[in-house]
Tab-separated table of C-alpha atoms in Angstrom:
chain	number	residue	atom	x	y	z
A	1	MET	CA	140.563	103.606	164.839
A	2	SER	CA	141.651	100.231	166.109
A	3	TRP	CA	144.132	98.175	164.131
A	4	VAL	CA	141.279	95.926	162.960
A	5	THR	CA	139.358	98.716	161.230
A	6	THR	CA	142.605	100.168	159.890
A	7	PHE	CA	143.430	96.763	158.467
A	8	LEU	CA	139.957	96.161	157.013
A	9	ASN	CA	139.967	99.571	155.333
A	10	SER	CA	143.448	99.193	153.857
A	11	SER	CA	143.868	98.107	150.258
A	12	ILE	CA	145.514	94.816	151.249
A	13	GLY	CA	142.964	94.280	154.052
A	14	LYS	CA	140.076	94.494	151.587
A	15	LYS	CA	141.883	92.110	149.269
A	16	THR	CA	142.342	89.711	152.177
A	17	ILE	CA	138.597	89.719	152.850
A	18	MET	CA	137.976	88.994	149.164
A	19	ALA	CA	140.459	86.128	149.303
A	20	ILE	CA	139.147	84.516	152.498
A	21	THR	CA	135.462	84.783	151.534
A	22	GLY	CA	136.256	83.734	147.961
A	23	LEU	CA	138.030	80.569	149.055
A	24	LEU	CA	135.211	79.720	151.480
A	25	LEU	CA	132.734	80.104	148.616
A	26	CYS	CA	134.935	77.798	146.509
A	27	LEU	CA	134.724	75.225	149.296
A	28	TYR	CA	130.953	75.619	149.335
A	29	LEU	CA	130.842	74.987	145.572
A	30	VAL	CA	132.481	71.597	146.135
A	31	ILE	CA	129.801	70.655	148.671
A	32	HIS	CA	127.031	72.023	146.431
A	33	LEU	CA	128.237	70.068	143.400
A	34	ALA	CA	128.577	66.890	145.457
A	35	GLY	CA	124.923	67.346	146.474
A	36	ASN	CA	123.842	67.968	142.892
A	37	LEU	CA	125.579	64.819	141.713
A	38	THR	CA	123.049	62.766	143.718
A	39	LEU	CA	120.651	63.629	140.858
A	40	PHE	CA	122.407	60.911	138.869
A	41	GLY	CA	121.212	58.395	141.448
A	42	GLY	CA	117.654	58.900	140.193
A	43	ALA	CA	114.541	60.493	141.647
A	44	ASP	CA	114.292	58.406	144.819
A	45	PHE	CA	117.950	58.766	145.710
A	46	PHE	CA	117.877	62.558	145.205
A	47	ASN	CA	114.598	62.988	147.100
A	48	SER	CA	115.849	60.996	150.058
A	49	TYR	CA	119.095	63.056	150.088
A	50	VAL	CA	117.085	66.285	150.262
A	51	LEU	CA	114.758	64.885	152.901
A	52	ARG	CA	117.739	63.751	154.966
A	53	LEU	CA	119.124	67.291	154.806
A	54	SER	CA	115.725	68.591	155.965
A	55	ALA	CA	116.088	66.489	159.106
A	56	PHE	CA	118.956	68.793	160.161
A	57	LYS	CA	116.929	71.942	159.440
A	58	PRO	CA	118.346	74.095	162.283
A	59	LEU	CA	121.913	73.228	161.288
A	60	VAL	CA	121.119	73.912	157.613
A	61	ARG	CA	119.686	77.310	158.589
A	62	ILE	CA	122.850	78.174	160.529
A	63	ILE	CA	125.021	77.181	157.560
A	64	GLU	CA	122.783	79.263	155.291
A	65	ALA	CA	123.175	82.262	157.591
A	66	VAL	CA	126.975	81.866	157.591
A	67	LEU	CA	126.908	81.529	153.797
A	68	LEU	CA	124.860	84.722	153.569
A	69	LEU	CA	127.522	86.503	155.634
A	70	ILE	CA	130.319	85.161	153.455
A	71	PHE	CA	128.492	86.146	150.254
A	72	GLY	CA	127.690	89.543	151.775
A	73	GLY	CA	131.318	90.170	152.701
A	74	HIS	CA	132.528	89.096	149.265
A	75	ILE	CA	129.966	91.162	147.367
A	76	PHE	CA	130.255	94.266	149.584
A	77	ASN	CA	134.041	94.303	149.456
A	78	GLY	CA	134.082	93.514	145.757
A	79	LEU	CA	131.792	96.423	144.910
A	80	ARG	CA	133.717	98.716	147.242
A	81	LEU	CA	137.047	97.795	145.659
A	82	SER	CA	135.589	98.171	142.197
A	83	ILE	CA	134.251	101.668	142.941
A	84	GLU	CA	137.462	102.779	144.671
A	85	ASN	CA	139.620	101.410	141.884
A	86	ARG	CA	137.566	103.290	139.331
A	87	LYS	CA	138.144	106.468	141.349
A	88	ALA	CA	141.891	105.834	141.282
A	89	THR	CA	141.984	105.822	137.505
A	90	ASP	CA	142.090	108.943	135.391
A	91	LYS	CA	141.096	109.520	131.752
A	92	LYS	CA	141.051	106.401	129.628
A	93	TYR	CA	143.913	105.887	127.196
A	94	GLN	CA	142.943	106.493	123.603
A	95	SER	CA	144.977	103.487	122.589
A	96	ASN	CA	145.320	100.703	125.177
A	97	ARG	CA	146.533	97.252	124.144
A	98	ALA	CA	145.827	95.683	127.538
A	99	GLN	CA	145.106	92.313	125.904
A	100	GLU	CA	148.865	92.011	125.373
A	101	ASN	CA	149.750	92.181	129.066
A	102	SER	CA	146.920	90.604	131.038
A	103	SER	CA	144.323	87.852	130.772
A	104	PHE	CA	140.646	88.362	129.925
A	105	SER	CA	139.443	86.710	133.139
A	106	SER	CA	141.632	88.902	135.363
A	107	LYS	CA	140.282	92.128	133.892
A	108	THR	CA	136.605	91.195	134.060
A	109	MET	CA	136.178	90.151	137.698
A	110	THR	CA	133.610	92.881	138.436
A	111	ILE	CA	131.594	92.016	135.333
A	112	THR	CA	131.658	88.239	135.832
A	113	GLY	CA	131.006	88.752	139.556
A	114	SER	CA	127.987	90.983	138.870
A	115	VAL	CA	126.521	88.452	136.447
A	116	LEU	CA	127.006	85.768	139.090
A	117	LEU	CA	125.209	87.975	141.640
A	118	VAL	CA	122.201	88.228	139.315
A	119	PHE	CA	122.378	84.459	138.850
A	120	LEU	CA	122.601	83.930	142.614
A	121	ILE	CA	119.502	86.030	143.284
A	122	THR	CA	117.580	84.265	140.505
A	123	HIS	CA	118.787	80.898	141.756
A	124	LEU	CA	117.609	81.643	145.315
A	125	ALA	CA	114.287	83.105	144.155
A	126	THR	CA	113.512	80.066	142.024
A	127	VAL	CA	115.174	76.779	142.992
A	128	TRP	CA	116.002	77.515	146.624
A	129	TYR	CA	112.574	79.081	147.211
A	130	SER	CA	110.646	76.185	145.654
A	131	PHE	CA	112.570	73.773	147.877
A	132	GLN	CA	111.410	75.749	150.914
A	133	ILE	CA	107.687	75.665	150.110
A	134	GLU	CA	107.171	72.230	148.558
A	135	HIS	CA	109.256	70.308	150.984
A	136	SER	CA	106.381	68.169	152.305
A	137	GLY	CA	105.754	66.512	148.947
A	138	GLY	CA	109.272	65.141	148.671
A	139	GLU	CA	109.167	65.586	144.895
A	140	PHE	CA	112.345	67.628	144.713
A	141	PHE	CA	113.652	65.730	141.710
A	142	LYS	CA	110.623	66.863	139.711
A	143	ILE	CA	111.283	70.496	140.607
A	144	ILE	CA	114.881	70.303	139.427
A	145	ILE	CA	114.158	68.722	136.058
A	146	GLY	CA	110.649	70.155	135.697
A	147	PRO	CA	109.464	72.848	133.286
A	148	VAL	CA	108.754	75.616	135.842
A	149	VAL	CA	112.092	76.565	137.405
A	150	GLY	CA	113.965	73.434	136.435
A	151	LEU	CA	116.152	72.189	133.632
A	152	GLY	CA	113.158	70.969	131.629
A	153	ASN	CA	112.646	74.608	130.746
A	154	LEU	CA	114.978	75.375	127.840
A	155	SER	CA	115.542	79.060	128.695
A	156	VAL	CA	116.300	78.210	132.338
A	157	ALA	CA	118.798	75.562	131.236
A	158	VAL	CA	120.512	77.897	128.777
A	159	LEU	CA	120.764	80.763	131.302
A	160	TYR	CA	122.092	78.341	133.896
A	161	GLY	CA	124.695	77.154	131.423
A	162	VAL	CA	125.761	80.708	130.623
A	163	ALA	CA	126.111	81.432	134.345
A	164	MET	CA	128.440	78.444	134.695
A	165	VAL	CA	130.674	79.807	131.927
A	166	PHE	CA	130.890	83.098	133.839
A	167	LEU	CA	131.661	81.132	137.015
A	168	GLY	CA	134.521	79.444	135.197
A	169	PHE	CA	136.007	82.783	134.140
A	170	HIS	CA	135.546	84.241	137.633
A	171	LEU	CA	137.290	81.330	139.335
A	172	HIS	CA	139.988	81.039	136.669
A	173	HIS	CA	141.393	84.258	138.030
A	174	GLY	CA	139.862	84.335	141.506
A	175	PHE	CA	141.094	81.078	143.008
A	176	GLN	CA	144.798	81.510	142.372
A	177	SER	CA	144.587	85.260	142.956
A	178	ALA	CA	143.460	84.579	146.535
A	179	PHE	CA	146.762	82.836	147.223
A	180	GLN	CA	148.677	85.773	145.775
A	181	THR	CA	146.831	87.988	148.283
A	182	PHE	CA	147.959	85.739	151.127
A	183	GLY	CA	151.468	85.990	149.736
A	184	ILE	CA	151.934	82.301	148.972
A	185	ARG	CA	151.257	82.282	145.251
A	186	TYR	CA	154.803	82.625	144.043
A	187	ASN	CA	156.862	80.337	146.159
A	188	ARG	CA	157.130	76.559	145.994
A	189	TYR	CA	153.323	76.175	146.153
A	190	GLY	CA	152.723	78.153	142.941
A	191	ARG	CA	152.551	75.175	140.610
A	192	LEU	CA	150.389	73.174	143.025
A	193	ILE	CA	147.905	76.044	143.348
A	194	GLU	CA	147.697	76.284	139.555
A	195	ILE	CA	146.855	72.578	139.309
A	196	ILE	CA	144.240	72.699	142.098
A	197	SER	CA	142.752	75.795	140.465
A	198	ILE	CA	141.712	73.635	137.468
A	199	LEU	CA	139.248	71.902	139.783
A	200	PHE	CA	137.585	75.241	140.482
A	201	TRP	CA	137.638	77.016	137.133
A	202	PHE	CA	137.057	73.968	134.944
A	203	ILE	CA	135.916	70.766	136.663
A	204	ILE	CA	133.321	72.309	139.001
A	205	PRO	CA	131.628	74.616	136.461
A	206	ALA	CA	131.825	71.763	133.937
A	207	GLY	CA	130.190	69.452	136.487
A	208	PHE	CA	127.276	71.843	136.995
A	209	LEU	CA	127.111	72.364	133.242
A	210	TRP	CA	127.072	68.608	132.589
A	211	ILE	CA	124.025	68.283	134.843
A	212	VAL	CA	122.293	70.950	132.760
A	213	VAL	CA	123.172	69.272	129.482
A	214	TYR	CA	122.358	65.779	130.720
A	215	PHE	CA	119.037	66.574	132.359
A	216	GLY	CA	117.987	69.502	130.205
A	217	PHE	CA	118.899	68.211	126.763
A	218	LEU	CA	119.830	64.523	126.821
A	219	GLY	CA	116.763	63.297	128.646
A	220	GLY	CA	118.486	62.664	132.000
A	221	VAL	CA	117.753	59.850	134.437
A	222	LYS	CA	114.233	58.459	134.186
B	1	MET	CA	161.285	106.549	107.319
B	2	ARG	CA	158.369	108.772	108.231
B	3	VAL	CA	155.719	108.515	110.928
B	4	MET	CA	152.621	110.396	112.016
B	5	LEU	CA	152.710	111.256	115.728
B	6	LYS	CA	149.447	111.693	117.564
B	7	VAL	CA	150.525	113.415	120.758
B	8	TRP	CA	148.622	114.489	123.868
B	9	ARG	CA	149.041	118.257	124.363
B	10	GLN	CA	147.973	119.915	127.603
B	11	ASN	CA	149.090	123.380	128.756
B	12	ASN	CA	148.960	122.783	132.494
B	13	SER	CA	147.298	120.598	135.108
B	14	LYS	CA	144.101	122.680	134.982
B	15	SER	CA	143.591	122.876	131.228
B	16	GLN	CA	141.778	120.429	128.979
B	17	GLY	CA	144.170	118.499	126.797
B	18	VAL	CA	143.782	117.491	123.151
B	19	PHE	CA	145.543	115.182	120.739
B	20	GLU	CA	147.529	116.871	118.007
B	21	MET	CA	148.948	115.311	114.858
B	22	TYR	CA	152.573	115.852	113.845
B	23	PRO	CA	154.070	114.322	110.697
B	24	VAL	CA	157.789	113.570	111.176
B	25	LYS	CA	160.031	112.846	108.168
B	26	ASN	CA	163.649	111.765	107.560
B	27	ILE	CA	163.822	109.422	110.537
B	28	SER	CA	166.607	106.867	110.770
B	29	GLY	CA	165.701	103.483	112.259
B	30	ASP	CA	168.712	103.826	114.556
B	31	MET	CA	167.295	106.939	116.194
B	32	SER	CA	165.870	106.500	119.651
B	33	PHE	CA	162.258	107.511	120.165
B	34	PHE	CA	163.433	110.602	122.013
B	35	GLU	CA	165.879	111.604	119.272
B	36	MET	CA	162.917	111.561	116.927
B	37	MET	CA	160.968	113.690	119.459
B	38	ASP	CA	163.971	116.072	119.727
B	39	MET	CA	163.949	116.443	115.960
B	40	LEU	CA	160.249	117.249	116.005
B	41	ASN	CA	160.712	119.724	118.868
B	42	ASP	CA	163.544	121.513	117.009
B	43	ARG	CA	161.195	121.998	114.089
B	44	LEU	CA	158.379	123.204	116.367
B	45	VAL	CA	160.754	125.788	117.913
B	46	LEU	CA	161.861	127.000	114.464
B	47	ASP	CA	158.203	127.320	113.499
B	48	GLY	CA	157.609	129.450	116.602
B	49	LYS	CA	155.474	126.791	118.296
B	50	THR	CA	155.741	125.350	121.819
B	51	PRO	CA	157.817	122.156	121.854
B	52	ILE	CA	156.263	118.983	123.307
B	53	ALA	CA	157.159	118.612	126.989
B	54	PHE	CA	158.305	115.129	128.042
B	55	ASP	CA	160.397	113.782	130.920
B	56	HIS	CA	163.839	112.321	130.197
B	57	ASP	CA	167.244	112.353	131.822
B	58	CYS	CA	169.900	109.624	131.544
B	59	ARG	CA	168.629	108.198	128.241
B	60	GLU	CA	170.225	104.852	129.034
B	61	GLY	CA	167.419	103.146	130.932
B	62	ILE	CA	168.593	103.548	134.515
B	63	CYS	CA	167.171	106.765	135.935
B	64	GLY	CA	163.421	106.158	135.789
B	65	THR	CA	162.636	109.661	134.584
B	66	CYS	CA	161.165	108.897	131.187
B	67	GLY	CA	157.880	107.185	130.573
B	68	LEU	CA	155.426	107.472	127.712
B	69	PHE	CA	152.381	105.421	126.841
B	70	ILE	CA	153.111	104.547	123.202
B	71	ASN	CA	150.571	102.820	120.970
B	72	GLY	CA	148.704	101.383	123.946
B	73	ARG	CA	151.709	100.089	125.909
B	74	THR	CA	153.927	101.648	128.566
B	75	HIS	CA	157.446	102.394	127.249
B	76	GLY	CA	156.284	100.957	123.887
B	77	SER	CA	155.576	97.322	123.207
B	78	LEU	CA	159.041	95.783	123.726
B	79	ARG	CA	159.709	93.974	126.997
B	80	GLY	CA	162.182	95.159	129.601
B	81	ILE	CA	162.999	98.584	128.221
B	82	THR	CA	162.347	102.202	129.157
B	83	THR	CA	161.053	104.706	126.605
B	84	CYS	CA	164.581	106.050	126.017
B	85	GLN	CA	165.724	102.557	124.977
B	86	LEU	CA	163.025	102.316	122.317
B	87	HIS	CA	164.266	102.769	118.756
B	88	MET	CA	162.447	103.886	115.654
B	89	ARG	CA	163.231	100.587	113.904
B	90	SER	CA	160.462	99.079	116.071
B	91	PHE	CA	157.911	101.034	114.056
B	92	LYS	CA	156.654	100.626	110.532
B	93	ASP	CA	157.291	103.281	107.899
B	94	GLY	CA	154.267	105.550	107.692
B	95	GLU	CA	152.820	104.298	110.969
B	96	THR	CA	150.632	106.504	113.164
B	97	ILE	CA	152.033	106.452	116.719
B	98	VAL	CA	149.755	107.458	119.603
B	99	VAL	CA	151.739	109.043	122.450
B	100	GLU	CA	150.011	109.613	125.791
B	101	PRO	CA	151.133	110.531	129.308
B	102	TRP	CA	150.782	108.051	132.220
B	103	ARG	CA	147.136	108.118	133.291
B	104	ALA	CA	146.296	107.801	136.997
B	105	LYS	CA	144.617	110.050	139.557
B	106	ALA	CA	147.764	109.861	141.674
B	107	PHE	CA	149.874	110.975	138.675
B	108	PRO	CA	148.273	114.271	137.540
B	109	VAL	CA	149.470	115.675	134.212
B	110	ILE	CA	151.711	118.739	134.684
B	111	LYS	CA	152.196	119.563	131.010
B	112	ASP	CA	151.788	117.572	127.779
B	113	LEU	CA	153.434	114.205	128.492
B	114	ILE	CA	154.893	115.053	131.922
B	115	VAL	CA	153.111	113.750	135.007
B	116	ASP	CA	153.675	114.492	138.677
B	117	ARG	CA	155.040	111.340	140.332
B	118	SER	CA	155.801	112.921	143.705
B	119	SER	CA	153.271	110.506	145.236
B	120	PHE	CA	156.007	107.863	144.829
B	121	ASP	CA	158.424	110.099	146.764
B	122	ARG	CA	155.948	110.404	149.626
B	123	ILE	CA	155.581	106.599	149.756
B	124	MET	CA	159.380	106.324	149.953
B	125	GLU	CA	159.537	108.923	152.723
B	126	ALA	CA	157.136	106.767	154.731
B	127	GLY	CA	159.550	103.850	154.975
B	128	GLY	CA	161.611	103.210	151.874
B	129	TYR	CA	164.923	103.422	153.735
B	130	VAL	CA	166.997	101.824	156.477
B	131	SER	CA	168.311	103.801	159.430
B	132	ILE	CA	172.020	103.196	159.914
B	133	LYS	CA	174.741	104.499	162.172
B	134	THR	CA	177.206	106.580	160.218
B	135	GLY	CA	180.895	106.066	160.760
B	136	GLY	CA	183.589	103.972	159.187
B	137	THR	CA	182.683	101.832	156.184
B	138	PRO	CA	181.365	98.516	157.515
B	139	ASP	CA	182.788	95.246	156.231
B	140	ALA	CA	180.605	94.209	153.294
B	141	ASN	CA	180.703	90.568	154.375
B	142	ALA	CA	180.248	91.067	158.119
B	143	ILE	CA	176.642	89.858	158.041
B	144	PRO	CA	176.106	86.534	156.284
B	145	ILE	CA	173.180	86.669	153.839
B	146	PRO	CA	171.998	83.735	151.706
B	147	LYS	CA	172.880	84.259	148.035
B	148	ILE	CA	169.291	83.653	146.954
B	149	ASN	CA	168.109	86.514	149.193
B	150	VAL	CA	170.820	88.820	147.908
B	151	ASP	CA	169.785	88.106	144.331
B	152	GLU	CA	166.102	88.610	145.014
B	153	ALA	CA	166.730	91.804	146.975
B	154	MET	CA	168.821	93.063	144.063
B	155	ASP	CA	166.029	92.193	141.604
B	156	ALA	CA	163.594	94.186	143.747
B	157	ALA	CA	166.037	97.068	144.122
B	158	SER	CA	166.373	97.351	140.354
B	159	CYS	CA	163.008	99.186	140.353
B	160	ILE	CA	163.686	102.665	138.977
B	161	GLY	CA	160.329	104.097	140.051
B	162	CYS	CA	159.229	105.092	136.556
B	163	GLY	CA	155.557	104.428	137.296
B	164	ALA	CA	154.844	102.133	134.330
B	165	CYS	CA	153.189	99.664	136.734
B	166	VAL	CA	150.676	102.320	137.802
B	167	ALA	CA	150.206	103.557	134.238
B	168	THR	CA	149.339	100.130	132.846
B	169	CYS	CA	147.238	98.941	135.797
B	170	LYS	CA	143.498	98.983	135.198
B	171	ASN	CA	143.151	100.117	138.852
B	172	SER	CA	146.116	102.525	138.801
B	173	SER	CA	147.593	100.466	141.617
B	174	ALA	CA	151.133	101.101	142.843
B	175	MET	CA	151.562	97.681	144.418
B	176	LEU	CA	154.402	96.505	142.187
B	177	PHE	CA	156.399	99.636	143.070
B	178	VAL	CA	155.640	99.427	146.798
B	179	GLY	CA	156.068	95.635	146.725
B	180	ALA	CA	159.559	96.023	145.253
B	181	LYS	CA	160.524	98.693	147.766
B	182	VAL	CA	159.219	96.669	150.727
B	183	SER	CA	160.837	93.492	149.373
B	184	GLN	CA	164.335	94.851	148.890
B	185	TYR	CA	164.585	95.445	152.647
B	186	ALA	CA	162.407	92.550	153.825
B	187	LEU	CA	164.883	90.149	152.232
B	188	LEU	CA	167.930	91.556	154.006
B	189	PRO	CA	168.899	91.505	157.704
B	190	GLN	CA	169.544	95.257	157.622
B	191	GLY	CA	165.855	95.811	156.870
B	192	GLN	CA	164.513	93.778	159.772
B	193	PRO	CA	164.501	96.295	162.672
B	194	GLU	CA	162.128	98.606	160.779
B	195	ALA	CA	160.297	95.924	158.760
B	196	ARG	CA	156.971	96.153	160.581
B	197	GLU	CA	156.691	99.948	160.584
B	198	ARG	CA	157.955	100.110	157.017
B	199	VAL	CA	155.255	97.977	155.429
B	200	LEU	CA	152.442	99.473	157.530
B	201	ASN	CA	153.481	103.057	156.791
B	202	MET	CA	154.248	102.592	153.112
B	203	VAL	CA	150.931	100.817	152.451
B	204	ALA	CA	149.058	103.504	154.421
B	205	VAL	CA	150.607	106.314	152.343
B	206	MET	CA	150.045	104.342	149.130
B	207	ASP	CA	146.325	104.161	149.998
B	208	GLU	CA	146.185	107.841	151.032
B	209	GLU	CA	147.755	108.947	147.755
B	210	GLY	CA	144.777	107.491	145.894
B	211	PHE	CA	146.341	104.487	144.169
B	212	GLY	CA	143.951	101.595	143.514
B	213	SER	CA	144.144	98.038	144.796
B	214	CYS	CA	145.776	95.105	143.052
B	215	THR	CA	143.533	92.772	141.030
B	216	ASN	CA	146.540	90.616	140.211
B	217	THR	CA	146.117	90.934	136.449
B	218	GLY	CA	149.903	90.814	136.091
B	219	ALA	CA	150.002	93.674	133.557
B	220	CYS	CA	152.579	95.547	135.678
B	221	GLU	CA	155.022	92.649	135.618
B	222	VAL	CA	154.801	92.474	131.819
B	223	GLU	CA	155.219	96.227	131.337
B	224	CYS	CA	157.918	96.852	133.984
B	225	PRO	CA	161.148	97.961	132.246
B	226	LYS	CA	163.095	96.164	134.986
B	227	GLU	CA	160.839	93.071	134.818
B	228	ILE	CA	160.058	93.173	138.540
B	229	SER	CA	158.114	90.040	139.474
B	230	LEU	CA	154.642	89.815	141.034
B	231	GLU	CA	156.373	87.752	143.686
B	232	HIS	CA	157.351	91.019	145.345
B	233	ILE	CA	153.663	91.987	145.679
B	234	ALA	CA	153.066	88.604	147.313
B	235	ARG	CA	155.949	89.305	149.700
B	236	MET	CA	154.540	92.738	150.555
B	237	ASN	CA	151.136	91.162	151.257
B	238	ARG	CA	152.814	88.599	153.471
B	239	GLU	CA	154.776	91.307	155.305
B	240	PHE	CA	151.623	93.396	155.707
B	241	LEU	CA	149.590	90.478	157.094
B	242	LYS	CA	152.470	89.532	159.388
B	243	ALA	CA	152.795	93.124	160.621
B	244	ASN	CA	149.081	93.264	161.364
B	245	ILE	CA	148.880	90.081	163.365
B	246	SER	CA	152.155	90.475	165.258
């Protein structure tokens, strides 16, 4: 085995993959939210933004392929770690007051991650897919706020909102944990990382959530 | 005071264990948890029953031999103490106390509350040492070392290897233990010549022994009787990444 496979199969190697892919996905969330915020510019503004993106179709496809790889790496390694960690544990304690020594978000990464995977698949199968087939019409705004897969549908809006809460929990632990994996969490950057982490576990999910509330329940931009 | 003990009993590593209830009376609050256990065991012997097996040695919190999972927490619920430093005054009169052995695949139960922690020894054999030339006693101050490094190395070296970090970890990960052992040498000049091999070998054996990975929940740091910081796991990660790319 070369040192690369040895590294990738080691406990810390797998954690490193989780950290790198996780942080890249965090970066993608910033870009995604920035794109979503164009909804506040009204239908024409949003439609022209989407159409402008369509002009760079080959580049968008390459980015999508890279994203797929990043997601794949994160999900594969996450499931692998979760299964291996379960194997490492023995019988459950009859009495275990784990709530006294660790946070809720840190202990539920597999659960929140799995819910987010279901959300991701649903999100791709609905919103992403409808953007692929109806792209000639240029009525993307209508799709987003419409009653079929959009926020005009109450159940879609509620499920989307729930997913954002899970995202918040996942990133509350995940973002700063990535820096611990790199070994830079606990030196002079610790406090800074904690502050930046608020952007990822609170501001970004809240931003997505605000779009849901504003367009799904408060009438949105006409 | 009196308490009801609910204790894990298991004949050997192969047998199925069960919880058994033992009422214990006439306890003084100044008794240590183990003195209370000794009292119970004396009674069990007089009654012709097998006493409860548990690990203990120095009974002053420095040897790392003892370790019980008491009422859902390692070494009981107080911070920075080993099981032998736990006193009965921490419990309520009439309380039911659940006593369990450390639970981890890498720490199989030998009997009752005693687990086999030789996996830790094998990790240490893989690199938890420095090779030195024997001879006359070297001058303690011959090599200048920054005070901050000395203090941090000492904090790491205060790990007594009790295994509470593994026992409390939801993944049964040994990273706080290995992190402390890697750190204590990584911080000192004497540890440098073997630094690369040390971290690679110790992490490899840790993985082979079947310990889980770190999710960074921080439970180990809270439960550690020597209050070893997560910072040492970060340092081990850093050393491991450095060793892999250099």
